[in-house]
PDB file of C-alpha atoms in Angstrom:
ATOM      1  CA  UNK G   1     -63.630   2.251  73.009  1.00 80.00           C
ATOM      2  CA  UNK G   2     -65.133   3.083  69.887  1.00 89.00           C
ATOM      3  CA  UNK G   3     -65.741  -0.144  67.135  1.00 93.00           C
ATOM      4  CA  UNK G   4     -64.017   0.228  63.832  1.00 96.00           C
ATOM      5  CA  UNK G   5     -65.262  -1.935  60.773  1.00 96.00           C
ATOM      6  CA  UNK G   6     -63.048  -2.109  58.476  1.00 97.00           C
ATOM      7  CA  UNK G   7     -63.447  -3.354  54.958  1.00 96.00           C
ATOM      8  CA  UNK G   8     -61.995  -5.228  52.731  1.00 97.00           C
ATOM      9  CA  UNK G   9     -60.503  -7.698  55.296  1.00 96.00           C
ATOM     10  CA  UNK G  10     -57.847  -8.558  52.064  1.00 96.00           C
ATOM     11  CA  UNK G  11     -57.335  -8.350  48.539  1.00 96.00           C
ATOM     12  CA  UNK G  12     -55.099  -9.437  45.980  1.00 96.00           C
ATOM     13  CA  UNK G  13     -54.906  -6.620  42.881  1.00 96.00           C
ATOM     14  CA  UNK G  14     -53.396  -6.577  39.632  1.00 96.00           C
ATOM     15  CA  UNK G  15     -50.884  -4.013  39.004  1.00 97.00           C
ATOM     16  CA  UNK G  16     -52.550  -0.399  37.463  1.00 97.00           C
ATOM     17  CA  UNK G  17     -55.408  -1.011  38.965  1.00 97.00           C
ATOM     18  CA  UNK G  18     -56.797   0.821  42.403  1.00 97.00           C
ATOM     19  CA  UNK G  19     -58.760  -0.641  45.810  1.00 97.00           C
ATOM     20  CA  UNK G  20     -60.846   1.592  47.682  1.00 98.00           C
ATOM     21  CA  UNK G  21     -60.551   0.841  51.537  1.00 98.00           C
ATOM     22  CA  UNK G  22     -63.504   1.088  53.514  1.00 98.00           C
ATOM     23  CA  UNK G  23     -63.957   2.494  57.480  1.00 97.00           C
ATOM     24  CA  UNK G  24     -66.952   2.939  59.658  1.00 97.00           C
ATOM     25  CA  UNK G  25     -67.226   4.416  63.078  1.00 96.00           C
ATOM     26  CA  UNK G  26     -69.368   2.971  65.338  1.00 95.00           C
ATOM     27  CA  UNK G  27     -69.388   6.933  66.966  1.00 92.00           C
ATOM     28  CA  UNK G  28     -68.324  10.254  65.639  1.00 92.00           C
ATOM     29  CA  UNK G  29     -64.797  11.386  65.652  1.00 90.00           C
ATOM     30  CA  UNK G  30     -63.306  13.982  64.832  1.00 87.00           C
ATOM     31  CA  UNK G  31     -59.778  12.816  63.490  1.00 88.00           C
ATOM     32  CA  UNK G  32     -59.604   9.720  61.666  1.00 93.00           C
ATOM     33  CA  UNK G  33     -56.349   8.452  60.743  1.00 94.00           C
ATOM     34  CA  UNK G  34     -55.031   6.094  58.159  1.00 97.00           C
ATOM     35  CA  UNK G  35     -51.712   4.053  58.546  1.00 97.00           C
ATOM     36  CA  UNK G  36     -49.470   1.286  56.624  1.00 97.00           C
ATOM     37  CA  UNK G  37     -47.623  -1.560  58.138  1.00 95.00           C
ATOM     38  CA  UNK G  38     -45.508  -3.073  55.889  1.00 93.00           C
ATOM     39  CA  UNK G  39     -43.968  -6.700  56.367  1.00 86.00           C
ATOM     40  CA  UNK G  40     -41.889  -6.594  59.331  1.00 82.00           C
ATOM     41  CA  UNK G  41     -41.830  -2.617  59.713  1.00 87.00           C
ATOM     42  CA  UNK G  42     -43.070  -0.036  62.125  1.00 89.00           C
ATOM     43  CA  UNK G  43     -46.846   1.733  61.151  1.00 94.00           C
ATOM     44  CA  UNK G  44     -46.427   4.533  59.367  1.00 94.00           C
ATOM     45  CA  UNK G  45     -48.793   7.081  59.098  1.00 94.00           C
ATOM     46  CA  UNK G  46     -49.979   7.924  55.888  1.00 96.00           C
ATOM     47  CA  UNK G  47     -52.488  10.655  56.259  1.00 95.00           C
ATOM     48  CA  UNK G  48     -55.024  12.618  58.993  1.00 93.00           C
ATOM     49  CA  UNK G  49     -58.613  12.299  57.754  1.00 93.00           C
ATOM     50  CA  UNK G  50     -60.688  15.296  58.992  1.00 87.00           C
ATOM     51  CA  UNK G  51     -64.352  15.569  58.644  1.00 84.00           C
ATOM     52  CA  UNK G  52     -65.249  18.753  55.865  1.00 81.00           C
ATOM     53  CA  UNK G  53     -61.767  19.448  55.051  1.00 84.00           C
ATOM     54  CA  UNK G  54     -59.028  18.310  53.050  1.00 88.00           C
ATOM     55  CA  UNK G  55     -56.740  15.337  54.439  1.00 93.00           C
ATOM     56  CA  UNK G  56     -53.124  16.013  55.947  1.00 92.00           C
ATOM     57  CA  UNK G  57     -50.653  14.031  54.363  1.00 95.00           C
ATOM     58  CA  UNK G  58     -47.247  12.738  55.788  1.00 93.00           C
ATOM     59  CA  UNK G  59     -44.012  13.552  54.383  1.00 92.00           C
ATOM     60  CA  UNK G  60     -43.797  10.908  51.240  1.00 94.00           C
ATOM     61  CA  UNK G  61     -47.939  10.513  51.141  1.00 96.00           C
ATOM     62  CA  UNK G  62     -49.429  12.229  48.658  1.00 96.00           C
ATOM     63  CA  UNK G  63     -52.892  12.492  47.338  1.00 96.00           C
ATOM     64  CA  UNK G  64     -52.925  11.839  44.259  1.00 97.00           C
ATOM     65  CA  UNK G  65     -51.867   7.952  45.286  1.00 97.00           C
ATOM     66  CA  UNK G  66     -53.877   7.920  48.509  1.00 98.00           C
ATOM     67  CA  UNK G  67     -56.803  10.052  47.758  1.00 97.00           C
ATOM     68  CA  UNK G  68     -58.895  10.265  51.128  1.00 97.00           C
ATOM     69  CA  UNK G  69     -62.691  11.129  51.672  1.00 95.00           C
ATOM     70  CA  UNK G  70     -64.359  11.936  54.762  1.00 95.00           C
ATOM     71  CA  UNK G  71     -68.263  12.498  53.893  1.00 93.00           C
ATOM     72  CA  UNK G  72     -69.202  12.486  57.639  1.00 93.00           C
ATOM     73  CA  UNK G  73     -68.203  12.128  61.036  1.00 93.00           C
ATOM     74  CA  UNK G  74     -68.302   8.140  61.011  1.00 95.00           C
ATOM     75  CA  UNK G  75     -66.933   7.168  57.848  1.00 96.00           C
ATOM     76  CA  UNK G  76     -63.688   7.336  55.524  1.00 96.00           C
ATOM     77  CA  UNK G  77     -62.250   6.141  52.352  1.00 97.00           C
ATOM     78  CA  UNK G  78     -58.609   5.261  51.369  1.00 98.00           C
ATOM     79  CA  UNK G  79     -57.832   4.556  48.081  1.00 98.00           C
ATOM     80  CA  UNK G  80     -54.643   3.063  46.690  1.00 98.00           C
ATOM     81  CA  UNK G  81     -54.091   4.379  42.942  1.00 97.00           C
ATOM     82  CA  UNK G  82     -52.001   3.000  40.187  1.00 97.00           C
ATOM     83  CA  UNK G  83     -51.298  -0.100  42.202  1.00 97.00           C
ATOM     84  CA  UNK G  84     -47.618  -1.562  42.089  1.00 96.00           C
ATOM     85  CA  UNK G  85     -46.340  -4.815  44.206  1.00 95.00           C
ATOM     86  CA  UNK G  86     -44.519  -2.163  46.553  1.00 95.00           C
ATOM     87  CA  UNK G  87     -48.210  -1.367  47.801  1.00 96.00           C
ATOM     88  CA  UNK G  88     -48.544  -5.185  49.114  1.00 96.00           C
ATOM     89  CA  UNK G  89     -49.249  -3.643  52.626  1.00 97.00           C
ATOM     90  CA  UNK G  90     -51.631  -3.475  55.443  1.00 97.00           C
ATOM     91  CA  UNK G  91     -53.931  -0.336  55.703  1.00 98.00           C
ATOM     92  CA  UNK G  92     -55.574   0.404  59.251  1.00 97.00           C
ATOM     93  CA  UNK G  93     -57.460   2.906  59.976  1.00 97.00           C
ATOM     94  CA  UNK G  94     -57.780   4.152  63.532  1.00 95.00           C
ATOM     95  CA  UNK G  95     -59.027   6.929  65.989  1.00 93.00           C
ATOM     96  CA  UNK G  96     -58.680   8.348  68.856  1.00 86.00           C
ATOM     97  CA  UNK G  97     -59.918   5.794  71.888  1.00 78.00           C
ATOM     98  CA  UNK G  98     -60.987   9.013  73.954  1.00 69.00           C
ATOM     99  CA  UNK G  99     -60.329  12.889  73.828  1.00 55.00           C
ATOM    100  CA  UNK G 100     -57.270  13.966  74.870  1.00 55.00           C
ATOM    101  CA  UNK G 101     -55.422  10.587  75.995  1.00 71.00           C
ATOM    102  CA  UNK G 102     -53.337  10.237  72.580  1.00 78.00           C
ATOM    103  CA  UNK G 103     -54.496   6.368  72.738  1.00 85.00           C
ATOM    104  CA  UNK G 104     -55.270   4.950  69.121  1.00 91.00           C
ATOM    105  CA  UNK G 105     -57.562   2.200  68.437  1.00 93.00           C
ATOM    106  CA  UNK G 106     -57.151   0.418  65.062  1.00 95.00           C
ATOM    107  CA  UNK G 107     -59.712  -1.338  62.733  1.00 96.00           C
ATOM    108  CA  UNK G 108     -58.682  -4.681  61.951  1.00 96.00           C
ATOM    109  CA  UNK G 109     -56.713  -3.697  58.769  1.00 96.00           C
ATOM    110  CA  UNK G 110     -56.427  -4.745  55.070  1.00 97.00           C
ATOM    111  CA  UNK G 111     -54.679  -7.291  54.049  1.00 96.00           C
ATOM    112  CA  UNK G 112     -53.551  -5.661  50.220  1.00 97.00           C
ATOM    113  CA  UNK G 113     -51.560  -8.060  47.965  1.00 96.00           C
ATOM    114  CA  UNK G 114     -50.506  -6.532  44.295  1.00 96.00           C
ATOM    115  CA  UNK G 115     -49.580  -8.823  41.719  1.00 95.00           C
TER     116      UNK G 115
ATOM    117  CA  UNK Q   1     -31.377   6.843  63.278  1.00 75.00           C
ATOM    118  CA  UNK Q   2     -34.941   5.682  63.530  1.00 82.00           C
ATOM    119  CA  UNK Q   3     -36.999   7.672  65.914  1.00 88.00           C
ATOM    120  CA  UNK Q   4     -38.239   4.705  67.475  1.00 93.00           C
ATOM    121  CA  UNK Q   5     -35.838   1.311  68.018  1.00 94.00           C
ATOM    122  CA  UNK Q   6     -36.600  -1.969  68.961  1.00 95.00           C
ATOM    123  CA  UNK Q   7     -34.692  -5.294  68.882  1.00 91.00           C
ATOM    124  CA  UNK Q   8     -37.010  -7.319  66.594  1.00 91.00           C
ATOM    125  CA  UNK Q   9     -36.478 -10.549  68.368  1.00 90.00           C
ATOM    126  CA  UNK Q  10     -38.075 -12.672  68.268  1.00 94.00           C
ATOM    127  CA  UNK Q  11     -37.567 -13.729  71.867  1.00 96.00           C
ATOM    128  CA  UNK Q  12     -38.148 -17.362  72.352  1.00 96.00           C
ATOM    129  CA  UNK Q  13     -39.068 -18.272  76.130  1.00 97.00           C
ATOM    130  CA  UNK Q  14     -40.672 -20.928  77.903  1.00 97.00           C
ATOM    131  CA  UNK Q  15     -43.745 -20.633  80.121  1.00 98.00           C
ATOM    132  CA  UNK Q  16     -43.563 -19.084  83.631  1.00 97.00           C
ATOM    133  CA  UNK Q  17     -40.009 -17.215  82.342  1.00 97.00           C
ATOM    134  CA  UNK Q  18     -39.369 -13.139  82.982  1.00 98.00           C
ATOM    135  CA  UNK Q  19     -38.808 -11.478  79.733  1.00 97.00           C
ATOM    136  CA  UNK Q  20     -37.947  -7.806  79.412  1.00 96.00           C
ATOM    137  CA  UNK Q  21     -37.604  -5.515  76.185  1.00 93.00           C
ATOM    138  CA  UNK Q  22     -36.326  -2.437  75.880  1.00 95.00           C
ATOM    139  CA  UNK Q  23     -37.010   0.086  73.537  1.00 96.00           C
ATOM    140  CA  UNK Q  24     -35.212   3.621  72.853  1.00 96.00           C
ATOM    141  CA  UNK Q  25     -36.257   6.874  71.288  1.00 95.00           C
ATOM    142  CA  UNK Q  26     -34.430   9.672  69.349  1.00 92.00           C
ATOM    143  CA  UNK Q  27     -36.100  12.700  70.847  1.00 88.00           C
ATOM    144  CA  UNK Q  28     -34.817  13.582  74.094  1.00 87.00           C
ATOM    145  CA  UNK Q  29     -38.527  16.183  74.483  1.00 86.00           C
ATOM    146  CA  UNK Q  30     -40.525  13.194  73.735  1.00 87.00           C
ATOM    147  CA  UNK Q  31     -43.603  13.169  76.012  1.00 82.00           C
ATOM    148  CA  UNK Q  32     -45.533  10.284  76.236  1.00 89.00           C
ATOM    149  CA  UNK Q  33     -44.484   6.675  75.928  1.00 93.00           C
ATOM    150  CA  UNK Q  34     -47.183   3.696  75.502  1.00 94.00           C
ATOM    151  CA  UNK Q  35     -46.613  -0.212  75.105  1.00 96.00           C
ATOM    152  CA  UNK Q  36     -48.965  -2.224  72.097  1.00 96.00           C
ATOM    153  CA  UNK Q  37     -49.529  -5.499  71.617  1.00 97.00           C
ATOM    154  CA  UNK Q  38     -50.655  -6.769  68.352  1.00 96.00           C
ATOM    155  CA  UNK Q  39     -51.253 -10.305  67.695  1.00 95.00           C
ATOM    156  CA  UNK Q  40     -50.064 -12.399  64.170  1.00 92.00           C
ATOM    157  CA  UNK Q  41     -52.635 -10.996  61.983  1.00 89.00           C
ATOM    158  CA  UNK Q  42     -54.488  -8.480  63.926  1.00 93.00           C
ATOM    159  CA  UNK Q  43     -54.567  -4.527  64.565  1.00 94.00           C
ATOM    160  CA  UNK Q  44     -52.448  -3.726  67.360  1.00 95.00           C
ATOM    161  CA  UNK Q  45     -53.824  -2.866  70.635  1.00 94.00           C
ATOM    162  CA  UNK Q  46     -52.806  -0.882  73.479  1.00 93.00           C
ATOM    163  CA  UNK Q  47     -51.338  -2.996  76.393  1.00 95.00           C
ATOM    164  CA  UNK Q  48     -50.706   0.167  78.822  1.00 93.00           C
ATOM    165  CA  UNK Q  49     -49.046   3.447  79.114  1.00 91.00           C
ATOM    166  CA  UNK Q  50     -45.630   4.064  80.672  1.00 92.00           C
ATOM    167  CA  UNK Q  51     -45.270   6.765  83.364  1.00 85.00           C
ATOM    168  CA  UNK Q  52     -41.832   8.784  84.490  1.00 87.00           C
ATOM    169  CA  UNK Q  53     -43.067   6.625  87.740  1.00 88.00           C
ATOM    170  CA  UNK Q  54     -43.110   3.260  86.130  1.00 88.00           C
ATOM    171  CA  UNK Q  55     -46.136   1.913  85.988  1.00 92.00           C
ATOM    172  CA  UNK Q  56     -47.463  -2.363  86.965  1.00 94.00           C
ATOM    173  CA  UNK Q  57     -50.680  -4.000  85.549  1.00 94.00           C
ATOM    174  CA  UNK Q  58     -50.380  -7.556  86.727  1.00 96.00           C
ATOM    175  CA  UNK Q  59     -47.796  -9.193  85.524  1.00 98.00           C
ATOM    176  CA  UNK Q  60     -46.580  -6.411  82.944  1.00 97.00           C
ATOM    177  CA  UNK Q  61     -44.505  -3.755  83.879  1.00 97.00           C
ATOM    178  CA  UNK Q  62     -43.555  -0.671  82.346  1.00 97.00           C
ATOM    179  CA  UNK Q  63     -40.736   1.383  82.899  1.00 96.00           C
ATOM    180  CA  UNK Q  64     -38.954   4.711  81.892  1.00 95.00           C
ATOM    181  CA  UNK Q  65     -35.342   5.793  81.690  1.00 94.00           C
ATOM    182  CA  UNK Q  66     -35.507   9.787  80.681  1.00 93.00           C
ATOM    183  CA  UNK Q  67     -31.743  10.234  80.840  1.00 93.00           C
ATOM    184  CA  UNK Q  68     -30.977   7.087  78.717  1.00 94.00           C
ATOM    185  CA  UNK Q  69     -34.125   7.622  76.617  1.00 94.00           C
ATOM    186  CA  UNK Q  70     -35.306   4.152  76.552  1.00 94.00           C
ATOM    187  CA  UNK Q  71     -38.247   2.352  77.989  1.00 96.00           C
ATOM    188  CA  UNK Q  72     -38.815  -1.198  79.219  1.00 97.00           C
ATOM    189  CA  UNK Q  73     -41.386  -3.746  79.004  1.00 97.00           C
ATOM    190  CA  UNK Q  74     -40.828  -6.542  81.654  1.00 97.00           C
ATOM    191  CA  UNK Q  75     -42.910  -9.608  81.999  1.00 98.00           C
ATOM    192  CA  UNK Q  76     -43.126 -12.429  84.924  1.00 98.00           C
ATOM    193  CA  UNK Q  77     -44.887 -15.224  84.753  1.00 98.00           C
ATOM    194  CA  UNK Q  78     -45.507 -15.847  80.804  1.00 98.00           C
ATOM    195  CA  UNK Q  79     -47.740 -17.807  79.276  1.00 98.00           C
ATOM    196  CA  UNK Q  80     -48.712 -18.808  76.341  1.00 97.00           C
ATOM    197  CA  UNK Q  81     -51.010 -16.300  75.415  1.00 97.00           C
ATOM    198  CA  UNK Q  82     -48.188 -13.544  75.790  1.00 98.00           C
ATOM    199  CA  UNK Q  83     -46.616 -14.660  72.638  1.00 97.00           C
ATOM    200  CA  UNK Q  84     -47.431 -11.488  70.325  1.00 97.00           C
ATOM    201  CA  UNK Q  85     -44.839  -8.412  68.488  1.00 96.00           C
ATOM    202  CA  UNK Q  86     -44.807  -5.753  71.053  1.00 97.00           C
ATOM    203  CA  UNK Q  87     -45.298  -2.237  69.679  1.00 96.00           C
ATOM    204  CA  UNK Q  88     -43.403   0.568  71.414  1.00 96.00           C
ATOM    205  CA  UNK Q  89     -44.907   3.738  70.712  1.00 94.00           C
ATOM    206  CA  UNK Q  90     -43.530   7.372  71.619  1.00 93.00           C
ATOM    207  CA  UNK Q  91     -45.103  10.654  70.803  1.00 88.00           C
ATOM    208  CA  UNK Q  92     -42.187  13.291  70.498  1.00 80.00           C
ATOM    209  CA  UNK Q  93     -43.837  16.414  71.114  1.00 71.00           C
ATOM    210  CA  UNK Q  94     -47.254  18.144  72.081  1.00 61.00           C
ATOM    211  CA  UNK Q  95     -48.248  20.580  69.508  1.00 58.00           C
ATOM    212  CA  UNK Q  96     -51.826  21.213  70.547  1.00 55.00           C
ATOM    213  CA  UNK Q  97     -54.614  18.411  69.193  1.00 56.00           C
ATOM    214  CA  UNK Q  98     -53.624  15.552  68.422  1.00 63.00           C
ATOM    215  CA  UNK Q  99     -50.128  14.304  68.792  1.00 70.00           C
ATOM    216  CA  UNK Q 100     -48.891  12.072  66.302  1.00 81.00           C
ATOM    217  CA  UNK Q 101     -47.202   8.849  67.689  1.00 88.00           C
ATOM    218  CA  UNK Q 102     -44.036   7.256  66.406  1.00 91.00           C
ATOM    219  CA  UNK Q 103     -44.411   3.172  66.196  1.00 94.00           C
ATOM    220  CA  UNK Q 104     -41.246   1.679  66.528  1.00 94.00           C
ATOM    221  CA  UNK Q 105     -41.460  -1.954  63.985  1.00 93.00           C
ATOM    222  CA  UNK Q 106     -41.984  -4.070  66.954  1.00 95.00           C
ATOM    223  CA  UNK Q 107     -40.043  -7.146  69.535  1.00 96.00           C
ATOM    224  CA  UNK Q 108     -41.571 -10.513  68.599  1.00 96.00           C
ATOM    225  CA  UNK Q 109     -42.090 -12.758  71.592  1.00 97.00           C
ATOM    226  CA  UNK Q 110     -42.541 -16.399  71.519  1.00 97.00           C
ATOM    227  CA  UNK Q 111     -43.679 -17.969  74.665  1.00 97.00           C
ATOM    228  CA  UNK Q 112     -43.283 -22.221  74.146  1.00 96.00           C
ATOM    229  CA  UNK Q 113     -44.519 -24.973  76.644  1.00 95.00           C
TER     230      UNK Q 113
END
């Protein structure tokens, strides 16, 4: 399975502001996805990260709060804009464990508190 | 109706008990089922994928029900180290590359001395 490195681990914000999440690939992918987990509710996927092109965003995602890069094949970028406590949340990213078997593996996520 | 349901639990059982969860799904063409496991505090991680056949890994088994659309986690034996919020996870449709999956919000087990 590929390693994911996630970072930061957690962070507590003040309100306005914006957090950039960090993910590194220990391999290259193709797809990298980011998702949300909110206290005591399902993941939700936010958004498809694909390397050269523009993200895909889920119905209720949209960019201009969750801008996305994807410089490479290893390595994405989530950011969180305007921060506001409904945001408190943990971001994962994840990829595919190997072609074709629809199996996700998940970084270890980021813990994102908003004051 | 969510697309994904589970009973959140949590289910509170001592060691060496069978537990069982159940979990249903929305989408009657859904394709591919999978159970997670994700620890207090930690990214999920798949446990094992559930075939129209049922499928047994040790003590965990996994098992389908097409015309009721649900599937079942069942586990003998339980120890401590089962306690974790199971993740069922259903992708409703093939629609070439990647599939999205559908995470239902999870059963919490707790597994006591």
């Amino acid at each position: 399975s590929a390693v994911i490195s996630q970072k930061p681990s957690r962070d507590i914000c003040q309100r306005g502001t914006s957090l950039t999440i960090q993910c590194q690939v220990d391999s290259q992918v193709t797809m990298m996805f980011w998702y949300r987990q909110q206290p005591g509710q399902s993941l939700t996927l936010i958004a498809t990260a694909n390397q050269g092109s523009e993200a895909t965003y889920e119905s209720g995602f949209v960019i201009d709060k969750f801008p996305i890069s994807r410089p490479n094949l290893t390595f994405s970028t989530l950011t969180v804009s305007n921060m506001s406590p409904e945001d408190s949340s943990i971001y994962l990213c994840s990829v595919l464990d190997r072609a074709g078997a629809n199996v996700l593996t998940f970084g270890a996520g980021s813990r994102l508190t908003v004051l | 109706r969510k697309e994904v349901e589970q009973d959140p639990g949590p289910f509170n059982v001592p060691e060496g008990a069978t537990v069982a969860f159940n979990c249903t799904y929305s989408n009657s063409a859904s394709q591919s089922f999978f159970w997670y496991r994700q620890d207090c505090r930690k990214e999920p991680k798949l446990l094992m994928s559930v075939y129209s056949s049922g499928n047994e890994d040790g003590r965990f088994t996994a098992q389908l029900n097409r015309a009721s659309q649900y599937i079942s986690l069942l586990i003998r034996d339980s120890k401590l180290s089962d306690s974790a919020t199971y993740l069922c996870v259903v992708i409703p449709s093939f629609s070439g590359g990647y599939n999205k999956l559908i995470f239902g919000a999870g059963t919490r087990l707790a597994v006591h001395p």
